[in-house]
Coordinates of C-alpha atoms in Angstrom, one line a residue:
M232 CA -1.0 -1.7 -43.3
S233 CA -4.2 -2.8 -41.3
G234 CA -7.1 -1.2 -40.6
I235 CA -6.8 -0.2 -37.2
A236 CA -3.1 1.5 -38.1
A237 CA -4.6 3.3 -40.5
S238 CA -7.2 4.6 -38.1
L239 CA -5.0 5.9 -35.6
A240 CA -2.9 8.3 -37.4
G241 CA -3.7 12.5 -36.1
L242 CA -5.6 11.2 -32.7
R243 CA -4.4 12.7 -30.0
V244 CA -3.7 10.7 -26.3
S245 CA -5.7 12.0 -23.5
G246 CA -5.6 8.9 -21.2
V247 CA -4.5 4.9 -20.4
V248 CA -8.0 2.8 -18.4
G249 CA -6.6 -0.4 -16.8
L250 CA -8.7 -2.4 -16.7
S251 CA -6.3 -5.9 -15.6
P252 CA -2.6 -6.8 -15.0
R253 CA -2.6 -7.8 -18.4
S254 CA -4.8 -5.7 -20.7
L255 CA -5.5 -1.9 -21.1
A256 CA -7.2 0.7 -22.9
I257 CA -5.5 4.1 -24.5
A258 CA -8.3 6.7 -25.1
L259 CA -7.7 8.2 -28.0
G260 CA -10.3 11.8 -28.8
T261 CA -12.0 13.0 -27.4
K262 CA -16.3 13.9 -28.5
P263 CA -16.2 10.5 -30.1
R264 CA -13.4 9.8 -28.0
S265 CA -11.6 5.7 -29.5
Y266 CA -10.0 3.3 -26.9
L267 CA -7.3 1.4 -28.1
W268 CA -7.6 -2.6 -26.4
M269 CA -4.7 -3.7 -26.1
H270 CA -4.2 -7.3 -24.5
L271 CA -0.9 -8.9 -23.3
E272 CA -0.2 -12.8 -23.3
R273 CA 3.0 -14.9 -22.8
K274 CA 3.1 -16.1 -26.0
Q275 CA 0.3 -13.8 -27.9
A276 CA -0.9 -9.8 -28.2
D277 CA -3.9 -8.7 -29.4
Y278 CA -5.2 -5.3 -30.1
A279 CA -8.5 -3.5 -31.4
L280 CA -9.9 -0.4 -31.9
A281 CA -13.6 0.5 -30.9
R282 CA -15.9 3.1 -29.5
E283 CA -16.5 2.1 -26.2
L284 CA -14.4 0.4 -23.6
P285 CA -14.5 -3.7 -23.4
I286 CA -14.9 -4.1 -19.3
S287 CA -15.2 -1.7 -16.8
P288 CA -11.8 0.3 -15.5
D289 CA -10.4 -2.0 -13.0
P290 CA -11.3 -0.9 -9.3
R291 CA -8.6 -2.0 -7.6
G292 CA -6.7 1.2 -9.4
S293 CA -4.7 1.5 -12.7
R294 CA -1.2 -0.5 -12.8
Y295 CA -0.5 2.2 -15.6
G296 CA 0.1 5.5 -14.1
G297 CA 4.2 5.1 -15.8
L298 CA 2.8 4.9 -18.9
E299 CA -0.5 7.6 -19.3
E300 CA 2.7 10.5 -17.6
G301 CA 4.8 8.9 -20.7
L302 CA 2.0 9.5 -23.7
R303 CA -0.9 11.8 -22.1
G304 CA -1.3 14.9 -24.6
L305 CA 1.0 13.4 -26.8
V306 CA -0.3 13.0 -31.0
I307 CA 0.3 9.9 -32.8
V308 CA 2.1 11.1 -35.8
K309 CA 2.5 7.7 -37.5
A310 CA 1.0 3.6 -36.5
E311 CA 2.6 1.1 -38.9
V312 CA 3.0 -2.8 -38.0
G313 CA 5.7 -5.2 -39.6
P314 CA 7.3 -9.1 -38.6
D315 CA 8.7 -8.0 -35.0
V316 CA 6.6 -4.6 -34.2
S317 CA 3.3 -6.0 -34.2
L318 CA 2.0 -2.1 -33.6
G319 CA 4.3 0.7 -33.4
L320 CA 2.6 4.5 -32.5
A321 CA 5.1 7.3 -33.2
L322 CA 3.9 10.1 -31.5
G323 CA 4.5 13.6 -31.2
P324 CA 3.5 17.0 -29.2
E325 CA 0.5 18.8 -31.0
D326 CA 2.6 21.6 -32.2
G327 CA 3.6 19.8 -35.2
A328 CA 7.2 19.5 -34.0
G329 CA 7.7 15.5 -35.6
A330 CA 7.4 12.3 -33.1
T331 CA 9.5 11.7 -29.6
H332 CA 8.3 8.8 -29.1
V333 CA 8.0 5.6 -30.3
L334 CA 4.9 2.8 -28.0
A335 CA 5.6 -0.6 -30.0
L336 CA 3.7 -4.0 -29.0
T337 CA 6.0 -6.6 -29.8
V338 CA 6.3 -10.0 -30.2
S339 CA 10.5 -10.6 -31.1
G340 CA 11.8 -12.1 -27.9
S341 CA 10.4 -14.9 -25.7
R342 CA 7.5 -13.3 -24.7
S343 CA 4.9 -10.2 -25.9
N344 CA 5.7 -7.0 -24.9
L345 CA 4.7 -3.1 -24.8
V346 CA 7.8 -0.4 -24.7
L347 CA 7.7 3.1 -24.9
R348 CA 10.7 4.9 -25.5
A349 CA 11.6 8.1 -26.2
L350 CA 13.2 9.4 -29.4
P351 CA 16.7 8.5 -31.1
E352 CA 17.2 5.8 -30.2
G353 CA 16.5 7.0 -26.2
P354 CA 15.9 5.1 -23.5
V355 CA 12.5 2.7 -22.4
L356 CA 10.6 5.0 -20.8
W357 CA 7.9 2.6 -19.7
A358 CA 7.4 -0.9 -20.5
F359 CA 5.0 -3.9 -19.5
H360 CA 8.0 -6.4 -19.0
R361 CA 11.0 -5.1 -16.8
A362 CA 14.0 -5.9 -17.9
G363 CA 15.2 -9.8 -16.5
E364 CA 11.8 -10.7 -17.3
G365 CA 12.1 -11.0 -21.6
G366 CA 12.0 -7.3 -21.7
P367 CA 13.7 -5.0 -24.2
E368 CA 16.8 -4.3 -22.0
E369 CA 17.8 -8.1 -22.2
E370 CA 20.2 -8.9 -24.6
T371 CA 19.2 -10.7 -28.1
P372 CA 20.9 -14.2 -28.0
Q373 CA 23.5 -14.9 -31.0
T374 CA 22.8 -18.5 -31.1
A375 CA 19.4 -19.6 -33.6
P376 CA 16.0 -20.2 -31.4
P377 CA 15.8 -24.5 -30.4
A378 CA 13.1 -26.4 -33.0
S379 CA 10.8 -26.1 -29.8
F380 CA 10.8 -22.3 -29.6
H381 CA 7.9 -20.6 -31.2
R382 CA 7.8 -16.8 -31.0
P383 CA 4.7 -15.1 -30.0
L384 CA 2.2 -14.4 -32.4
A385 CA 0.0 -10.8 -33.0
R386 CA -3.4 -10.7 -33.8
A387 CA -5.5 -7.1 -34.3
A388 CA -8.9 -8.0 -33.5
E389 CA -11.0 -5.9 -36.3
T390 CA -14.5 -7.6 -37.2
P391 CA -17.4 -7.8 -34.3
E392 CA -16.8 -11.3 -33.7
E393 CA -13.1 -10.4 -33.0
R394 CA -13.4 -7.9 -30.6
E395 CA -15.7 -10.2 -28.8
E396 CA -13.7 -12.5 -28.2
L397 CA -10.9 -10.0 -27.3
R398 CA -13.7 -8.7 -25.5
A399 CA -14.0 -12.1 -23.5
S400 CA -10.3 -12.1 -23.0
I401 CA -9.8 -9.1 -21.5
E402 CA -13.6 -9.9 -19.1
R403 CA -11.8 -13.5 -18.0
A404 CA -8.0 -12.3 -17.7
F405 CA -9.7 -9.6 -15.4
F406 CA -11.5 -11.9 -12.8
E407 CA -9.0 -14.2 -12.5
D408 CA -6.6 -11.8 -11.5
F409 CA -9.1 -10.2 -9.6
E410 CA -10.6 -13.6 -7.6
R411 CA -6.4 -14.5 -6.7
D412 CA -6.5 -11.4 -5.5
L413 CA -9.3 -11.1 -3.8
E414 CA -8.8 -14.4 -2.1
R415 CA -4.8 -13.7 -1.1
E416 CA -6.1 -10.4 1.2
L417 CA -8.9 -12.9 2.5
N418 CA -6.1 -14.9 4.0
A419 CA -4.1 -12.3 5.1
A420 CA -6.2 -10.6 7.2
E421 CA -7.5 -14.6 8.2
R422 CA -3.5 -15.3 9.3
S423 CA -3.6 -11.9 11.1
L424 CA -6.8 -12.0 13.2
T425 CA -5.8 -16.2 14.0
R426 CA -2.3 -14.3 15.8
R427 CA -4.3 -12.3 17.6
L428 CA -6.5 -14.1 19.0
D429 CA -3.5 -16.9 19.7
A430 CA -1.5 -13.4 21.1
Q431 CA -4.4 -12.2 23.4
G432 CA -4.9 -16.0 24.9
E433 CA -1.6 -15.7 25.8
D434 CA -2.2 -12.4 27.3
L435 CA -5.4 -14.3 29.0
E436 CA -3.1 -17.1 30.7
R437 CA -0.5 -13.8 32.3
T438 CA -3.5 -12.3 33.8
R439 CA -4.9 -15.2 35.3
A440 CA -1.7 -16.1 36.4
Q441 CA -1.5 -12.8 38.2
M442 CA -4.9 -13.0 39.6
A443 CA -3.0 -16.6 41.2
A444 CA -1.7 -13.9 43.7
R445 CA -4.7 -13.2 45.3
R446 CA -4.4 -16.8 46.6
W447 CA -0.9 -16.2 47.7
G448 CA -2.0 -12.8 49.4
E449 CA -4.7 -14.2 51.1
I450 CA -2.6 -17.6 52.8
L451 CA 0.1 -14.2 54.1
V452 CA -2.0 -13.0 55.9
S453 CA -3.7 -16.0 57.3
H454 CA -0.3 -17.1 58.4
Y455 CA 2.0 -13.1 59.7
G456 CA 3.4 -14.5 62.6
E457 CA 5.0 -17.4 60.7
I458 CA 6.9 -15.6 58.3
P459 CA 10.4 -14.2 59.4
R460 CA 11.7 -10.8 58.7
G461 CA 14.0 -11.2 55.6
A462 CA 12.8 -14.3 54.2
S463 CA 12.5 -14.6 50.4
R464 CA 10.3 -17.6 49.7
V465 CA 8.2 -19.6 52.7
R466 CA 5.7 -22.5 52.8
L467 CA 2.8 -22.2 54.2
P468 CA -0.4 -25.3 54.6
D469 CA -2.7 -24.3 51.4
A470 CA -5.8 -23.8 52.6
F471 CA -7.4 -22.8 48.9
A472 CA -5.7 -27.0 48.0
D473 CA -8.4 -30.2 47.6
S474 CA -6.0 -32.5 49.3
P475 CA -5.7 -31.6 53.0
G476 CA -2.0 -30.3 54.5
A477 CA -1.0 -29.5 50.5
T478 CA 1.4 -26.5 50.7
V479 CA 2.3 -23.8 48.8
E480 CA 6.3 -22.2 48.8
I481 CA 5.8 -18.2 48.5
P482 CA 8.6 -16.2 46.8
L483 CA 8.9 -12.9 48.9
D484 CA 10.7 -9.5 48.9
P485 CA 13.1 -9.8 51.6
A486 CA 13.1 -6.5 51.8
L487 CA 9.6 -5.9 52.6
T488 CA 7.2 -6.4 55.8
P489 CA 4.8 -10.3 55.2
H490 CA 2.4 -7.1 55.3
D491 CA 3.3 -5.4 52.7
N492 CA 4.5 -8.2 50.3
A493 CA 0.7 -9.5 50.2
A494 CA -0.7 -5.5 49.7
R495 CA 2.1 -6.7 46.6
L496 CA 0.4 -9.7 45.9
F497 CA -2.9 -8.4 46.3
Q498 CA -2.5 -5.2 43.9
K499 CA -1.0 -7.9 41.7
A500 CA -3.8 -9.9 41.1
K501 CA -6.5 -6.7 40.7
K502 CA -3.8 -5.8 38.3
G503 CA -4.4 -8.9 36.3
E504 CA -8.5 -8.9 37.0
R505 CA -8.7 -5.5 35.2
G506 CA -6.4 -6.8 33.1
E507 CA -8.4 -10.2 32.7
K508 CA -11.9 -8.1 31.4
V509 CA -9.7 -6.3 29.0
V510 CA -8.3 -9.2 27.5
Q511 CA -11.8 -11.3 27.5
K512 CA -13.3 -7.8 25.6
R513 CA -10.4 -8.3 22.8
L514 CA -11.2 -12.6 22.5
A515 CA -14.7 -11.6 21.5
Q516 CA -13.9 -8.9 19.0
T517 CA -11.5 -11.4 18.0
R518 CA -13.4 -14.0 17.4
K519 CA -15.9 -12.2 16.1
S520 CA -14.0 -10.4 13.8
L521 CA -13.3 -14.8 12.5
A522 CA -16.9 -15.2 12.4
G523 CA -17.6 -11.7 10.2
L524 CA -14.6 -13.1 8.1
A525 CA -16.3 -16.5 6.7
G526 CA -19.1 -14.6 6.3
L527 CA -17.6 -12.1 4.1
R528 CA -15.9 -14.2 2.4
R529 CA -19.2 -16.1 1.5
D530 CA -21.2 -12.9 0.6
I531 CA -18.6 -11.3 -1.9
E532 CA -18.7 -14.3 -3.9
T533 CA -21.9 -12.6 -5.3
R534 CA -20.6 -9.1 -5.6
P535 CA -20.2 -6.8 -8.7
P536 CA -15.6 -6.4 -8.1
K537 CA -15.8 -2.7 -6.6
E538 CA -19.1 -3.6 -4.1
A539 CA -16.4 -6.7 -3.0
L540 CA -13.6 -4.7 -2.5
R541 CA -15.6 -2.2 -0.4
L542 CA -17.0 -4.8 1.7
L543 CA -13.3 -6.1 2.4
D544 CA -11.7 -2.6 3.5
D545 CA -15.1 -1.9 5.4
F546 CA -14.2 -5.3 7.1
L547 CA -10.3 -4.6 7.0
R548 CA -11.0 -0.8 8.7
E549 CA -13.7 -2.8 11.6
A550 CA -11.2 -5.2 12.6
G551 CA -8.6 -2.9 13.1
L552 CA -6.3 -4.7 10.1
R553 CA -4.0 -2.8 7.6
L554 CA -5.4 -1.5 4.5
K555 CA -3.8 -2.7 1.4
A556 CA -3.0 0.4 -0.9
R557 CA -4.6 0.2 -4.1
G558 CA -3.3 1.6 -6.8
D559 CA 0.2 1.3 -9.4
T560 CA 1.4 -1.5 -6.9
R561 CA 3.8 -3.4 -9.5
K562 CA 6.3 -2.0 -10.2
I563 CA 7.0 -2.4 -14.1
H564 CA 9.3 0.5 -15.0
L565 CA 12.6 0.4 -16.2
G566 CA 14.6 3.2 -14.6
R567 CA 17.0 3.5 -11.7
R568 CA 15.1 2.2 -8.2
T569 CA 14.9 4.3 -5.5
A570 CA 16.3 2.8 -2.2
G571 CA 13.3 2.3 -0.3
A572 CA 12.6 4.0 3.3
P573 CA 14.2 2.7 6.8
R574 CA 11.2 1.0 8.1
P575 CA 10.2 3.0 11.4
G576 CA 12.6 2.2 14.2
R577 CA 14.7 0.4 12.5
P578 CA 16.7 3.1 10.7
G579 CA 20.1 2.0 8.1
R580 CA 23.2 2.3 8.8
R581 CA 24.2 4.9 10.9
S582 CA 27.5 6.9 12.4
P583 CA 28.7 6.0 16.2
G584 CA 27.1 7.1 18.8
A585 CA 24.1 8.2 16.5
R586 CA 21.2 7.7 18.1
E587 CA 18.6 5.6 16.9
S588 CA 15.4 8.4 15.5
I589 CA 11.7 8.6 16.1
R590 CA 9.0 6.5 14.5
P591 CA 7.1 8.9 12.5
R592 CA 2.9 10.4 13.6
T593 CA 2.1 7.9 11.2
F594 CA -2.1 7.4 9.5
H595 CA -3.3 5.4 6.6
T596 CA -6.0 7.4 4.2
S597 CA -9.1 5.6 3.6
D598 CA -7.9 3.4 0.6
G599 CA -5.0 2.3 2.9
W600 CA -1.7 4.8 1.7
E601 CA 0.1 5.9 4.4
V602 CA 0.6 9.3 5.4
W603 CA 3.6 10.8 8.0
V604 CA 3.6 13.7 9.4
G605 CA 6.2 15.6 11.4
R606 CA 6.3 16.0 15.0
N607 CA 8.9 19.1 15.0
N608 CA 11.4 21.0 13.4
A609 CA 14.1 17.9 13.5
D610 CA 11.6 15.2 12.5
N611 CA 10.2 17.5 9.8
D612 CA 13.6 17.3 8.4
L613 CA 14.4 13.9 9.2
I614 CA 10.9 12.2 7.4
T615 CA 11.1 15.1 4.3
H616 CA 15.2 15.3 3.6
R617 CA 16.2 11.1 5.2
L618 CA 12.9 8.8 4.9
S619 CA 11.4 9.8 2.0
N620 CA 12.0 8.9 -0.9
P621 CA 11.6 11.6 -4.1
H622 CA 9.0 10.4 -5.5
D623 CA 7.0 10.5 -2.2
L624 CA 4.3 13.3 -1.7
W625 CA 5.2 16.6 0.6
F626 CA 2.4 18.7 2.1
H627 CA 2.4 21.5 3.4
V628 CA -0.4 24.8 4.0
V629 CA 0.1 28.0 2.7
G630 CA 1.7 30.9 4.7
V631 CA 1.5 29.7 8.2
P632 CA 3.9 27.3 10.1
G633 CA 2.3 23.3 10.2
S634 CA 3.6 20.1 10.1
H635 CA 6.0 18.6 6.9
V636 CA 3.4 15.8 6.0
I637 CA 4.6 12.8 3.5
L638 CA 2.2 10.6 1.6
R639 CA 4.1 7.1 0.6
R640 CA 3.3 6.1 -2.7
P641 CA 4.3 2.3 -2.9
S642 CA 6.4 2.2 -6.1
R643 CA 7.2 5.2 -8.4
H644 CA 4.0 5.7 -10.8
A645 CA 1.7 4.8 -8.3
T646 CA -1.4 7.2 -8.8
P647 CA -3.3 8.7 -5.6
K648 CA -6.8 8.9 -5.8
P649 CA -8.1 12.4 -5.3
R650 CA -9.8 11.7 -2.7
T651 CA -6.4 10.6 -1.6
L652 CA -4.7 13.5 -2.0
E653 CA -7.2 15.7 0.1
E654 CA -7.0 13.3 2.7
A655 CA -3.5 13.7 3.0
A656 CA -3.6 17.6 2.8
A657 CA -6.2 17.6 4.7
I658 CA -4.2 15.9 7.7
A659 CA -1.8 18.1 7.4
A660 CA -3.9 21.7 7.4
Y661 CA -5.1 19.8 10.7
Y662 CA -2.1 19.7 11.7
S663 CA -1.4 23.3 10.9
K664 CA -1.9 26.8 13.3
A665 CA -4.4 26.8 10.8
K666 CA -6.1 24.1 12.0
K667 CA -9.6 26.4 13.6
L668 CA -10.7 27.8 10.4
S669 CA -12.8 25.5 7.9
R670 CA -10.7 26.0 4.5
V671 CA -7.2 25.7 4.4
P672 CA -5.3 26.3 1.2
V673 CA -2.5 22.9 1.4
I674 CA 0.3 22.8 -1.5
F675 CA 1.7 19.2 -2.5
T676 CA 3.8 18.1 -4.6
E677 CA 7.1 15.1 -5.1
R678 CA 9.9 15.2 -2.4
K679 CA 12.3 15.4 -5.4
F680 CA 11.1 19.1 -6.1
V681 CA 11.7 20.2 -2.6
S682 CA 15.0 21.1 -0.7
K683 CA 16.1 22.6 2.5
P684 CA 17.5 26.4 2.0
R685 CA 21.5 27.0 2.6
R686 CA 22.2 27.8 6.6
G687 CA 18.7 27.1 6.9
K688 CA 17.2 26.4 10.0
P689 CA 15.3 22.7 11.3
G690 CA 12.2 22.8 9.8
Q691 CA 12.3 25.5 7.1
A692 CA 12.4 23.9 3.1
I693 CA 11.3 25.5 -0.4
C694 CA 9.7 24.1 -3.1
S695 CA 8.5 24.5 -6.9
R696 CA 6.0 23.1 -9.0
E697 CA 3.5 22.6 -6.5
R698 CA -0.6 22.5 -7.2
E699 CA -2.5 23.9 -4.2
L700 CA -5.8 22.4 -2.7
L701 CA -8.5 24.2 -0.3
V702 CA -9.3 21.0 2.4
R703 CA -11.0 20.9 5.7
P704 CA -8.7 20.0 8.7
G705 CA -9.2 17.0 10.0
I706 CA -7.4 13.1 9.7
P707 CA -8.8 9.8 9.3
E708 CA -11.5 8.7 12.1
T709 CA -9.7 5.3 11.7
D710 CA -6.2 7.0 13.0
A711 CA -8.2 9.4 15.6
G712 CA -6.7 8.5 18.4
N713 CA -3.1 8.9 17.3

């Protein structure tokens, strides 16, 4: 048994810290706290035990919410190493009832993996690699591996030099992924702004085409007497043309008099002139956003990761672009997948004659999580019992009528920050009869714990396993006009 394995027995898991998409640290004990570092490459798994974290937690949020949910509060009953299991931890409750879970850092397949199972011989509760990616649910080939096959390696970093080498690997993995992620978001913002600029350019052309109607109206006014009543089009001299003797064909509404046709053209031109001012203003703002994006690219290169994310989110919010929901966005849970909610305005299969549902009132929290709000009792039923996923979070004020509010989770184990929960609760308080109070109690729970009473009226619901927040009613500033 390695020195690390011998030091783990009896320690209680207090949390899991995400360091990068390939690295994590399991927090053990309280005071003094220890951290079990783990770093997984395709063909190598490294781990170490230390008193501190190797790097700061990933500012994008933890991708290991599912693992933390399964481990938190358990005590390591036994730790061992072996040829196929680089490090195996048997864990159980604090009451000493014995091991109920096992966490294994494995090197037996085509790649290293970290797997949490229930005992005895229970299902896989969480895995770093999913089934179909070399994960634990793939069948092991019965034929011998080819000569070129190399098994993953495992290494325990026990000396200060080995721990420093592992720390550098974790840091390198984080920055490589962070820079790729940042570049993807910057490129996506640039594509969105470029598409917006192209669309606004087309809008400008349309408004200018409308403005040209003023010239036709002036020509009609100048030639009232030459226009036969009931004509659908007329050709008249064009006094605005550069070449003398030029004419222009003007389409007319046969049901209108020449005077009314001219008035219609003037009205169209006036609408185009108003629209041209609006579009020019929007074009200037989009060009300013594109220039700001170029400056942002240069600026964030030298900023720490947390500050770089803050600058990016501030820019996206100011430019009117949707923020990315950060947190557990990678689906690595091996359980049954839940169906995604239909996109608003594009429902799934409906019975013949069924009416298309209205789009839910939608907001976004400061870090980009989507929030649905019911507009009425029927809409409350729709978003709670039909559109939302079981793992979404449901909010409602305590004791007074109010809208059902759904905080959409991008994946089953995405973990919203406390501020995100408070913002969703504030929206629920705002869309209730208690919106004028300074502080309002709001309950929330997973949507799977919300049901409709038997023979209940639309909008009625009962829930269990709820928690409560005390918040000030309000809606996000970026969505204040929603």
